[in-house]
mmCIF file of C-alpha atoms and ligand atoms in Angstrom:
data_model
loop_
_atom_site.group_PDB
_atom_site.id
_atom_site.type_symbol
_atom_site.label_atom_id
_atom_site.label_comp_id
_atom_site.label_asym_id
_atom_site.label_seq_id
_atom_site.Cartn_x
_atom_site.Cartn_y
_atom_site.Cartn_z
ATOM 1 C CA MET V 24 -0.013 0.006 -0.070
ATOM 2 C CA PRO V 25 1.382 3.607 -0.751
ATOM 3 C CA ASP V 26 2.281 5.759 2.020
ATOM 4 C CA VAL V 27 -0.216 8.347 0.729
ATOM 5 C CA LEU V 28 -3.037 5.751 1.527
ATOM 6 C CA LEU V 29 -1.813 5.140 4.809
ATOM 7 C CA LEU V 30 -1.315 8.926 5.585
ATOM 8 C CA ALA V 31 -4.988 9.367 4.588
ATOM 9 C CA LEU V 32 -6.035 6.592 6.973
ATOM 10 C CA LEU V 33 -3.924 8.132 9.758
ATOM 11 C CA VAL V 34 -5.508 11.574 9.235
ATOM 12 C CA VAL V 35 -9.068 9.982 9.238
ATOM 13 C CA ALA V 36 -8.300 7.916 12.314
ATOM 14 C CA ILE V 37 -7.270 10.989 14.221
ATOM 15 C CA ALA V 38 -10.073 13.198 12.967
ATOM 16 C CA ALA V 39 -12.641 10.445 13.871
ATOM 17 C CA GLY V 40 -11.204 10.035 17.365
ATOM 18 C CA TRP V 41 -11.594 13.960 17.867
ATOM 19 C CA TRP V 42 -15.017 13.851 16.434
ATOM 20 C CA LEU V 43 -16.151 10.850 18.822
ATOM 21 C CA GLY V 44 -14.648 12.815 21.808
ATOM 22 C CA ARG V 45 -16.719 15.976 20.768
ATOM 23 C CA ARG V 46 -19.834 14.005 20.339
ATOM 24 C CA GLU V 47 -19.267 12.359 23.719
ATOM 25 C CA ARG V 48 -18.822 15.880 25.504
ATOM 26 C CA ARG V 49 -21.988 17.127 23.802
ATOM 27 C CA ASP V 50 -23.980 13.846 24.624
ATOM 28 C CA ARG V 51 -22.897 14.627 28.321
ATOM 29 C CA GLY V 52 -24.233 18.129 28.065
ATOM 30 C CA ALA V 53 -20.707 19.630 28.645
ATOM 31 C CA ALA V 54 -20.931 23.515 28.267
ATOM 32 C CA SER V 55 -17.376 24.059 27.484
ATOM 33 C CA ALA V 56 -15.964 24.469 24.302
ATOM 34 C CA PRO V 57 -14.989 21.307 22.214
ATOM 35 C CA PRO V 58 -11.352 20.028 22.672
ATOM 36 C CA PRO V 59 -9.045 21.354 20.119
ATOM 37 C CA LEU V 60 -7.300 18.880 17.600
ATOM 38 C CA PRO V 61 -4.148 17.571 19.102
ATOM 39 C CA HIS V 62 -1.147 19.840 18.377
ATOM 40 C CA ASP V 63 0.937 16.732 16.874
ATOM 41 C CA TYR V 64 -2.007 16.648 14.101
ATOM 42 C CA PHE V 65 -1.011 20.032 12.797
ATOM 43 C CA VAL V 66 2.735 19.007 13.196
ATOM 44 C CA GLY V 67 2.126 15.853 11.120
ATOM 45 C CA LEU V 68 0.155 17.919 8.503
ATOM 46 C CA ASN V 69 3.261 20.387 8.292
ATOM 47 C CA TYR V 70 5.729 17.352 7.829
ATOM 48 C CA LEU V 71 3.221 16.187 5.050
ATOM 49 C CA LEU V 72 3.111 19.550 3.265
ATOM 50 C CA ASN V 73 6.935 19.568 3.351
ATOM 51 C CA ASP V 74 6.831 16.091 1.643
ATOM 52 C CA GLN V 75 8.363 14.301 4.915
ATOM 53 C CA GLN V 76 6.320 11.329 4.911
ATOM 54 C CA ASP V 77 8.380 9.256 7.405
ATOM 55 C CA GLN V 78 8.201 12.043 10.128
ATOM 56 C CA ALA V 79 4.404 12.746 9.357
ATOM 57 C CA ILE V 80 3.414 8.960 10.077
ATOM 58 C CA GLU V 81 5.487 8.952 13.163
ATOM 59 C CA THR V 82 3.935 12.254 14.535
ATOM 60 C CA PHE V 83 0.496 11.155 13.502
ATOM 61 C CA ILE V 84 0.702 7.938 15.356
ATOM 62 C CA GLY V 85 1.897 9.821 18.496
ATOM 63 C CA ALA V 86 -1.425 11.923 17.946
ATOM 64 C CA LEU V 87 -3.445 8.866 17.774
ATOM 65 C CA GLU V 88 -5.044 8.831 21.443
ATOM 66 C CA VAL V 89 -5.043 5.499 23.096
ATOM 67 C CA ASN V 90 -8.360 4.560 24.711
ATOM 68 C CA SER V 91 -11.063 1.722 24.365
ATOM 69 C CA ASP V 92 -12.249 3.259 21.237
ATOM 70 C CA THR V 93 -9.015 3.490 19.361
ATOM 71 C CA VAL V 94 -7.273 0.050 20.401
ATOM 72 C CA GLU V 95 -8.636 -1.679 17.243
ATOM 73 C CA THR V 96 -7.288 1.347 15.160
ATOM 74 C CA HIS V 97 -3.886 0.793 16.693
ATOM 75 C CA LEU V 98 -4.074 -3.003 16.122
ATOM 76 C CA ALA V 99 -4.986 -2.550 12.577
ATOM 77 C CA LEU V 100 -2.269 0.003 11.936
ATOM 78 C CA GLY V 101 0.389 -2.269 13.522
ATOM 79 C CA ASN V 102 -0.681 -5.158 11.238
ATOM 80 C CA LEU V 103 -0.619 -2.836 8.252
ATOM 81 C CA PHE V 104 2.963 -1.913 9.117
ATOM 82 C CA ARG V 105 3.926 -5.417 9.550
ATOM 83 C CA ASN V 106 2.590 -6.672 6.418
ATOM 84 C CA ARG V 107 4.316 -3.872 4.587
ATOM 85 C CA GLY V 108 7.669 -5.204 5.972
ATOM 86 C CA GLU V 109 7.938 -2.563 8.630
ATOM 87 C CA ALA V 110 7.779 -4.768 11.805
ATOM 88 C CA ASP V 111 9.852 -2.127 13.778
ATOM 89 C CA ARG V 112 7.259 0.508 13.389
ATOM 90 C CA ALA V 113 4.453 -2.318 14.156
ATOM 91 C CA MET V 114 6.458 -3.062 17.387
ATOM 92 C CA LYS V 115 6.589 0.285 18.464
ATOM 93 C CA ILE V 116 2.803 0.701 18.284
ATOM 94 C CA HIS V 117 2.100 -2.444 20.114
ATOM 95 C CA GLN V 118 4.446 -1.707 22.826
ATOM 96 C CA ASN V 119 2.850 1.738 23.238
ATOM 97 C CA LEU V 120 -0.539 -0.006 23.635
ATOM 98 C CA LEU V 121 0.806 -2.361 26.072
ATOM 99 C CA ALA V 122 2.152 0.394 28.388
ATOM 100 C CA ARG V 123 -1.349 1.802 28.889
ATOM 101 C CA PRO V 124 -2.906 0.637 32.180
ATOM 102 C CA THR V 125 -6.368 1.211 30.894
ATOM 103 C CA LEU V 126 -6.475 -1.960 28.573
ATOM 104 C CA THR V 127 -8.739 -4.841 29.551
ATOM 105 C CA THR V 128 -7.061 -8.294 29.852
ATOM 106 C CA GLU V 129 -8.576 -9.469 26.595
ATOM 107 C CA GLN V 130 -7.092 -6.464 24.774
ATOM 108 C CA SER V 131 -3.813 -6.707 26.482
ATOM 109 C CA GLU V 132 -3.599 -10.282 25.394
ATOM 110 C CA ARG V 133 -4.556 -9.603 21.778
ATOM 111 C CA VAL V 134 -1.752 -6.682 21.751
ATOM 112 C CA GLN V 135 0.696 -9.294 23.186
ATOM 113 C CA LEU V 136 -0.105 -11.752 20.419
ATOM 114 C CA GLU V 137 0.494 -9.207 17.752
ATOM 115 C CA LEU V 138 3.566 -7.863 19.439
ATOM 116 C CA SER V 139 5.000 -11.416 19.443
ATOM 117 C CA ARG V 140 4.239 -11.618 15.471
ATOM 118 C CA ASP V 141 6.412 -8.376 15.275
ATOM 119 C CA PHE V 142 9.317 -10.037 17.457
ATOM 120 C CA LEU V 143 9.105 -13.154 15.241
ATOM 121 C CA ALA V 144 9.198 -10.892 11.903
ATOM 122 C CA LEU V 145 12.237 -8.870 13.435
ATOM 123 C CA GLY V 146 14.133 -12.194 14.454
ATOM 124 C CA LEU V 147 13.682 -11.369 18.239
ATOM 125 C CA LEU V 148 13.053 -15.137 18.822
ATOM 126 C CA ASP V 149 13.526 -15.238 22.693
ATOM 127 C CA ARG V 150 11.376 -12.147 23.389
ATOM 128 C CA ALA V 151 8.537 -13.976 21.191
ATOM 129 C CA GLU V 152 9.061 -17.263 22.965
ATOM 130 C CA ARG V 153 8.644 -15.641 26.306
ATOM 131 C CA LEU V 154 5.396 -13.716 25.372
ATOM 132 C CA LEU V 155 3.962 -16.670 23.738
ATOM 133 C CA GLU V 156 4.825 -18.996 26.596
ATOM 134 C CA GLY V 157 3.103 -16.663 28.936
ATOM 135 C CA LEU V 158 -0.213 -16.418 26.669
ATOM 136 C CA VAL V 159 -0.351 -20.326 26.154
ATOM 137 C CA ARG V 160 -0.160 -20.665 29.935
ATOM 138 C CA ASP V 161 -2.327 -17.865 31.111
ATOM 139 C CA THR V 162 -5.023 -16.949 28.705
ATOM 140 C CA GLN V 163 -8.744 -18.138 29.382
ATOM 141 C CA ASP V 164 -9.550 -17.494 25.448
ATOM 142 C CA ASP V 165 -9.330 -20.991 23.697
ATOM 143 C CA GLU V 166 -8.982 -19.294 20.228
ATOM 144 C CA LEU V 167 -6.287 -16.894 21.360
ATOM 145 C CA ARG V 168 -4.350 -19.865 23.033
ATOM 146 C CA GLY V 169 -4.624 -21.985 19.742
ATOM 147 C CA SER V 170 -3.079 -18.851 17.819
ATOM 148 C CA ALA V 171 -0.422 -18.505 20.479
ATOM 149 C CA ARG V 172 0.503 -22.321 20.216
ATOM 150 C CA ARG V 173 0.743 -22.096 16.396
ATOM 151 C CA LEU V 174 3.136 -19.202 16.655
ATOM 152 C CA LEU V 175 5.160 -20.991 19.264
ATOM 153 C CA ILE V 176 5.429 -24.045 17.401
ATOM 154 C CA ASP V 177 6.514 -21.946 14.166
ATOM 155 C CA LEU V 178 9.220 -20.323 16.270
ATOM 156 C CA LEU V 179 10.488 -23.635 17.847
ATOM 157 C CA GLU V 180 10.618 -25.180 14.413
ATOM 158 C CA ARG V 181 12.819 -22.426 13.259
ATOM 159 C CA GLU V 182 15.256 -23.053 16.097
ATOM 160 C CA ARG V 183 15.132 -26.604 15.511
ATOM 161 C CA GLU V 184 13.874 -27.154 19.235
ATOM 162 C CA TRP V 185 11.852 -30.270 18.017
ATOM 163 C CA GLN V 186 11.224 -31.692 21.556
ATOM 164 C CA ALA V 187 9.909 -28.465 22.782
ATOM 165 C CA ALA V 188 7.541 -28.290 19.450
ATOM 166 C CA LEU V 189 6.177 -31.705 20.296
ATOM 167 C CA ASP V 190 5.378 -30.698 23.896
ATOM 168 C CA VAL V 191 3.332 -27.757 22.594
ATOM 169 C CA ALA V 192 1.707 -29.806 19.773
ATOM 170 C CA LEU V 193 1.099 -33.223 21.357
ATOM 171 C CA PRO V 194 -1.866 -34.511 21.931
ATOM 172 C CA LYS V 195 -4.449 -31.900 21.563
ATOM 173 C CA LEU V 196 -3.258 -29.600 18.725
ATOM 174 C CA ALA V 197 -1.880 -32.576 16.493
ATOM 175 C CA ARG V 198 -5.347 -34.451 17.196
ATOM 176 C CA GLN V 199 -7.244 -31.340 15.816
ATOM 177 C CA HIS V 200 -5.106 -30.493 12.852
ATOM 178 C CA ASP V 201 -3.907 -32.825 10.166
ATOM 179 C CA ASP V 202 -0.909 -30.487 9.125
ATOM 180 C CA ILE V 203 0.445 -30.177 12.893
ATOM 181 C CA ARG V 204 0.068 -34.185 13.167
ATOM 182 C CA ARG V 205 2.244 -34.717 9.824
ATOM 183 C CA ALA V 206 4.715 -31.973 11.132
ATOM 184 C CA ALA V 207 4.879 -33.607 14.382
ATOM 185 C CA ALA V 208 5.743 -37.063 12.953
ATOM 186 C CA HIS V 209 8.725 -35.210 10.979
ATOM 187 C CA TRP V 210 9.850 -33.437 14.134
ATOM 188 C CA LEU V 211 10.186 -37.176 15.687
ATOM 189 C CA CYS V 212 12.221 -38.091 12.467
ATOM 190 C CA GLU V 213 14.413 -35.158 13.039
ATOM 191 C CA LEU V 214 14.912 -36.333 16.643
ATOM 192 C CA ALA V 215 15.656 -39.837 15.313
ATOM 193 C CA GLU V 216 18.066 -38.599 12.641
ATOM 194 C CA GLU V 217 20.129 -36.725 15.475
ATOM 195 C CA GLU V 218 20.042 -39.891 17.597
ATOM 196 C CA ARG V 219 20.965 -42.246 14.812
ATOM 197 C CA HIS V 220 24.171 -40.033 14.402
ATOM 198 C CA SER V 221 24.805 -39.717 18.026
ATOM 199 C CA ALA V 222 24.801 -43.456 18.517
ATOM 200 C CA SER V 223 21.426 -43.936 20.192
ATOM 201 C CA PRO V 224 19.745 -46.345 17.802
ATOM 202 C CA VAL V 225 17.271 -47.529 20.560
ATOM 203 C CA LEU V 226 15.844 -44.118 21.303
ATOM 204 C CA ALA V 227 15.832 -43.363 17.250
ATOM 205 C CA ARG V 228 13.755 -46.316 16.613
ATOM 206 C CA ARG V 229 11.422 -45.426 19.445
ATOM 207 C CA HIS V 230 10.940 -42.082 18.043
ATOM 208 C CA LEU V 231 10.369 -43.542 14.470
ATOM 209 C CA ARG V 232 7.831 -45.860 15.774
ATOM 210 C CA GLN V 233 6.045 -42.856 17.711
ATOM 211 C CA ALA V 234 6.261 -40.778 14.283
ATOM 212 C CA LEU V 235 4.333 -43.624 12.505
ATOM 213 C CA ALA V 236 1.727 -43.807 15.389
ATOM 214 C CA THR V 237 1.220 -40.185 15.037
ATOM 215 C CA ASP V 238 1.039 -40.090 11.271
ATOM 216 C CA ALA V 239 0.642 -43.559 9.715
ATOM 217 C CA ARG V 240 1.635 -42.090 6.204
ATOM 218 C CA CYS V 241 4.978 -40.762 7.581
ATOM 219 C CA VAL V 242 7.029 -42.404 4.686
ATOM 220 C CA ARG V 243 10.220 -40.811 6.011
ATOM 221 C CA ALA V 244 10.052 -42.730 9.245
ATOM 222 C CA ASN V 245 10.040 -46.051 7.258
ATOM 223 C CA LEU V 246 12.695 -44.733 5.064
ATOM 224 C CA LEU V 247 14.834 -44.210 8.284
ATOM 225 C CA LEU V 248 13.803 -47.379 9.801
ATOM 226 C CA ALA V 249 14.954 -49.294 6.680
ATOM 227 C CA ALA V 250 18.300 -47.220 6.592
ATOM 228 C CA MET V 251 18.936 -48.338 10.374
ATOM 229 C CA ALA V 252 18.151 -51.942 9.529
ATOM 230 C CA HIS V 253 20.509 -51.695 6.511
ATOM 231 C CA ASP V 254 23.075 -50.279 8.667
ATOM 232 C CA THR V 255 23.187 -53.217 10.926
ATOM 233 C CA GLY V 256 23.189 -55.817 7.958
ATOM 234 C CA GLN V 257 19.302 -56.630 8.218
ATOM 235 C CA TYR V 258 18.826 -56.384 4.499
ATOM 236 C CA LYS V 259 15.687 -58.408 4.387
ATOM 237 C CA GLN V 260 14.179 -56.406 7.143
ATOM 238 C CA ALA V 261 15.378 -53.196 5.174
ATOM 239 C CA ILE V 262 13.226 -54.653 2.171
ATOM 240 C CA LYS V 263 10.172 -55.329 4.172
ATOM 241 C CA LEU V 264 10.079 -51.881 5.543
ATOM 242 C CA LEU V 265 10.775 -50.341 2.250
ATOM 243 C CA ARG V 266 7.912 -52.052 0.544
ATOM 244 C CA ARG V 267 5.426 -50.384 3.142
ATOM 245 C CA ILE V 268 6.120 -47.016 1.466
ATOM 246 C CA PRO V 269 3.957 -47.496 -1.720
ATOM 247 C CA GLU V 270 1.243 -48.521 0.652
ATOM 248 C CA GLN V 271 1.669 -45.521 2.785
ATOM 249 C CA ASP V 272 1.903 -43.015 -0.132
ATOM 250 C CA ALA V 273 2.623 -44.281 -3.736
ATOM 251 C CA THR V 274 3.759 -40.750 -4.775
ATOM 252 C CA PHE V 275 6.977 -41.324 -2.534
ATOM 253 C CA THR V 276 7.752 -44.893 -4.463
ATOM 254 C CA PRO V 277 10.805 -43.354 -6.460
ATOM 255 C CA LEU V 278 12.404 -42.599 -3.161
ATOM 256 C CA MET V 279 12.670 -46.261 -1.911
ATOM 257 C CA LEU V 280 13.855 -47.674 -5.102
ATOM 258 C CA GLU V 281 17.528 -47.085 -4.597
ATOM 259 C CA PRO V 282 17.870 -48.423 -1.179
ATOM 260 C CA LEU V 283 15.599 -51.437 -2.203
ATOM 261 C CA ALA V 284 17.805 -52.282 -5.188
ATOM 262 C CA HIS V 285 21.048 -51.717 -2.881
ATOM 263 C CA ALA V 286 19.612 -54.181 -0.383
ATOM 264 C CA TYR V 287 18.540 -56.814 -2.911
ATOM 265 C CA ARG V 288 22.095 -56.507 -4.513
ATOM 266 C CA LEU V 289 23.871 -56.975 -1.215
ATOM 267 C CA LEU V 290 21.767 -60.178 -0.794
ATOM 268 C CA ASP V 291 22.856 -61.040 -4.178
ATOM 269 C CA ASP V 292 19.283 -61.377 -5.410
ATOM 270 C CA GLU V 293 18.613 -59.734 -8.704
ATOM 271 C CA GLU V 294 15.610 -62.088 -9.446
ATOM 272 C CA GLY V 295 14.233 -61.157 -5.983
ATOM 273 C CA LEU V 296 14.477 -57.488 -7.004
ATOM 274 C CA ILE V 297 12.891 -58.110 -10.677
ATOM 275 C CA ARG V 298 10.014 -59.857 -8.836
ATOM 276 C CA CYS V 299 9.436 -57.122 -6.444
ATOM 277 C CA LEU V 300 9.554 -54.394 -9.129
ATOM 278 C CA ARG V 301 6.936 -56.358 -11.268
ATOM 279 C CA GLU V 302 4.634 -56.537 -8.126
ATOM 280 C CA LEU V 303 5.098 -52.797 -7.549
ATOM 281 C CA LEU V 304 3.983 -52.102 -11.133
ATOM 282 C CA ASP V 305 1.124 -54.391 -10.908
ATOM 283 C CA GLN V 306 0.115 -52.193 -7.708
ATOM 284 C CA ALA V 307 0.656 -48.681 -9.738
ATOM 285 C CA PRO V 308 2.049 -47.585 -12.825
ATOM 286 C CA SER V 309 5.435 -45.678 -12.145
ATOM 287 C CA SER V 310 7.951 -44.424 -14.623
ATOM 288 C CA ALA V 311 10.630 -44.614 -11.930
ATOM 289 C CA VAL V 312 9.878 -48.522 -11.127
ATOM 290 C CA ILE V 313 10.001 -49.279 -15.141
ATOM 291 C CA THR V 314 13.296 -47.329 -15.512
ATOM 292 C CA LEU V 315 14.892 -49.454 -12.671
ATOM 293 C CA LEU V 316 13.199 -52.577 -13.767
ATOM 294 C CA ALA V 317 14.568 -52.136 -17.368
ATOM 295 C CA LYS V 318 18.074 -51.256 -15.938
ATOM 296 C CA THR V 319 17.809 -54.606 -13.881
ATOM 297 C CA LEU V 320 16.709 -56.672 -16.874
ATOM 298 C CA TYR V 321 19.512 -55.303 -18.970
ATOM 299 C CA HIS V 322 22.135 -56.064 -16.431
ATOM 300 C CA GLN V 323 20.600 -59.686 -16.096
ATOM 301 C CA GLY V 324 21.267 -59.932 -19.933
ATOM 302 C CA GLN V 325 17.568 -59.749 -20.768
ATOM 303 C CA ASP V 326 18.341 -56.965 -23.295
ATOM 304 C CA GLN V 327 15.190 -57.466 -25.443
ATOM 305 C CA ASP V 328 12.874 -57.688 -22.411
ATOM 306 C CA ALA V 329 14.416 -54.361 -21.072
ATOM 307 C CA ILE V 330 13.803 -52.539 -24.321
ATOM 308 C CA ALA V 331 10.234 -54.157 -24.990
ATOM 309 C CA LEU V 332 9.218 -52.952 -21.377
ATOM 310 C CA ILE V 333 10.418 -49.169 -22.268
ATOM 311 C CA ARG V 334 8.767 -49.147 -25.636
ATOM 312 C CA GLU V 335 5.544 -50.248 -24.024
ATOM 313 C CA GLN V 336 5.996 -47.426 -21.555
ATOM 314 C CA LEU V 337 6.495 -44.756 -24.213
ATOM 315 C CA GLU V 338 3.384 -46.025 -26.019
ATOM 316 C CA ARG V 339 1.455 -45.515 -23.028
ATOM 317 C CA GLN V 340 2.782 -42.511 -21.633
ATOM 318 C CA PRO V 341 5.476 -40.780 -23.644
ATOM 319 C CA SER V 342 8.175 -39.089 -21.546
ATOM 320 C CA LEU V 343 11.659 -37.607 -21.979
ATOM 321 C CA GLU V 344 13.110 -40.058 -19.515
ATOM 322 C CA ALA V 345 11.688 -43.180 -21.377
ATOM 323 C CA ILE V 346 13.133 -41.794 -24.640
ATOM 324 C CA HIS V 347 16.276 -41.356 -23.007
ATOM 325 C CA GLN V 348 16.395 -44.631 -21.725
ATOM 326 C CA LEU V 349 15.453 -46.307 -24.973
ATOM 327 C CA LEU V 350 18.233 -44.588 -26.561
ATOM 328 C CA SER V 351 20.647 -45.530 -23.871
ATOM 329 C CA LEU V 352 19.551 -49.324 -24.069
ATOM 330 C CA SER V 353 19.541 -49.059 -28.108
ATOM 331 C CA ARG V 354 23.195 -47.731 -28.052
ATOM 332 C CA HIS V 355 24.361 -50.461 -25.713
ATOM 333 C CA HIS V 356 22.518 -53.099 -27.657
ATOM 334 C CA ALA V 357 23.676 -51.931 -31.113
ATOM 335 C CA ARG V 358 26.716 -54.176 -32.357
ATOM 336 C CA GLU V 359 28.335 -51.178 -33.704
ATOM 337 C CA GLU V 360 28.659 -47.649 -32.379
ATOM 338 C CA ASP V 361 26.153 -45.141 -33.681
ATOM 339 C CA GLU V 362 27.354 -41.643 -33.259
ATOM 340 C CA ARG V 363 23.869 -40.201 -33.946
ATOM 341 C CA ILE V 364 22.238 -42.373 -31.046
ATOM 342 C CA GLU V 365 25.108 -41.252 -28.799
ATOM 343 C CA LEU V 366 24.533 -37.856 -29.598
ATOM 344 C CA LEU V 367 20.892 -38.013 -28.942
ATOM 345 C CA GLU V 368 21.401 -39.903 -25.716
ATOM 346 C CA ARG V 369 23.779 -37.225 -24.476
ATOM 347 C CA HIS V 370 21.350 -34.340 -25.268
ATOM 348 C CA THR V 371 18.162 -35.997 -23.896
ATOM 349 C CA LEU V 372 20.273 -36.733 -20.599
ATOM 350 C CA THR V 373 21.247 -33.047 -20.435
ATOM 351 C CA LEU V 374 17.434 -32.218 -20.681
ATOM 352 C CA VAL V 375 16.275 -34.762 -18.132
ATOM 353 C CA ARG V 376 18.906 -33.337 -15.633
ATOM 354 C CA ALA V 377 17.822 -29.726 -16.092
ATOM 355 C CA ARG V 378 14.474 -30.774 -14.851
ATOM 356 C CA PRO V 379 13.455 -30.332 -11.284
ATOM 357 C CA ARG V 380 12.935 -33.689 -9.596
ATOM 358 C CA HIS V 381 10.755 -32.720 -6.809
ATOM 359 C CA ARG V 382 7.662 -30.317 -6.297
ATOM 360 C CA CYS V 383 5.708 -29.221 -3.523
ATOM 361 C CA ARG V 384 2.121 -30.201 -3.823
ATOM 362 C CA ARG V 385 1.062 -27.248 -1.833
ATOM 363 C CA CYS V 386 2.795 -24.464 -3.268
ATOM 364 C CA GLY V 387 4.206 -25.821 -6.475
ATOM 365 C CA PHE V 388 7.869 -24.976 -5.367
ATOM 366 C CA ALA V 389 10.121 -27.058 -7.667
ATOM 367 C CA THR V 390 13.659 -28.295 -6.510
ATOM 368 C CA GLU V 391 16.576 -30.781 -7.363
ATOM 369 C CA THR V 392 16.906 -31.933 -3.779
ATOM 370 C CA LEU V 393 14.070 -33.342 -1.615
ATOM 371 C CA HIS V 394 13.047 -31.146 1.409
ATOM 372 C CA TRP V 395 11.028 -32.684 3.883
ATOM 373 C CA GLN V 396 9.898 -29.192 4.969
ATOM 374 C CA CYS V 397 9.137 -27.071 1.809
ATOM 375 C CA PRO V 398 11.505 -24.039 1.901
ATOM 376 C CA ARG V 399 8.859 -21.852 0.425
ATOM 377 C CA CYS V 400 5.500 -22.646 2.224
ATOM 378 C CA ARG V 401 7.195 -24.477 5.276
ATOM 379 C CA ASN V 402 4.695 -27.315 5.017
ATOM 380 C CA TRP V 403 6.094 -30.745 6.016
ATOM 381 C CA GLY V 404 5.758 -33.837 3.667
ATOM 382 C CA THR V 405 4.241 -32.029 0.947
ATOM 383 C CA THR V 406 7.334 -32.091 -1.387
ATOM 384 C CA GLN V 407 7.192 -35.235 -3.493
ATOM 385 C CA PRO V 408 9.282 -36.870 -6.092
ATOM 386 C CA ILE V 409 8.040 -36.054 -9.880
ATOM 387 C CA ASP V 410 7.429 -39.317 -11.602
ATOM 388 C CA ALA V 411 7.608 -38.812 -15.190
ATOM 389 C CA PRO V 412 3.887 -39.881 -16.176
ATOM 390 C CA ASP V 413 2.567 -37.024 -13.945
ATOM 391 C CA ARG V 414 5.108 -34.659 -15.303
ATOM 392 C CA ASP V 415 4.140 -34.488 -19.086
HETATM 393 ZN ZN1 LIG X 509 5.460 -25.541 -0.528
#
């Protein structure tokens, strides 16, 4: 919003406050002359006429009287400033309001909530945390407590205080809101990752089981449990855990393919891998599964089966990845080197690699690496692998 509009709002707010005061005096039958407009009002106008907008805004805010009628105006102004990226100005307004002893408890709590939002916007996390903890503990207003809890969770997430975030969210908030339940499962996974690396596998497994109990669709928990089984040489157990992922959420199937193939290869069981991949394809079509199956068949010497699989995939759902793989298999299969195929293979590979591999289903943010928490919209578990059939 341009400053001109903000200034106009301020002038109107001051004039309205003055007019209300004047009417109140008249209604009470006060005989004295109406109160004059505040001195600051004219100073502000003077700044405005001299094109000094910043000083005019500061002066007008000073002129805006704080009483029960203007608390809403102050709150609206503070929010307006914060939304414009001027959280320091919003903070001054809210601190000025809080210093007034005339505020009711309800008004004071609303101002504290807004002030904590200012602190968060300014990166003053300690101050925001203290204020929000006090509100969560003391307020009698359920709606306000819910807002304070959500802000506190947001803050604790930024500070990577996973256990503290869980303490605030579990069990009530997570039961009421799907997004918080999904996030809580990821915080438990974050704890498990830290514990796994600090040699506390028992604790890590406990947190991962808790993550699955909190959100049965948390594929990350099964991926981590499988990785831990893999670390201790329990490859069959790792396969069993990985195979649960397509049942949890088929869009995450591409994530489990690499560790799955690795585990089968360590068991020296390529046939088992082929069988498993065929079963996965029966459950749901997936370009990533077809690609891995074709590669595995090719390595097993079943060249024709591999090529037939990709051709079939291309007929059903054309994609750049499938074209690249067909070229790649054809080049290796050809008896003589064909420079044209090699050239096409190289360039299709460049095009495939230039595409993002993951996308947030909530905000559309596309990225090469998988982020369990979307960097743009900050939702957990919404960034998914892009499987070729959905992409084209
Ligand atoms: Zn997002």
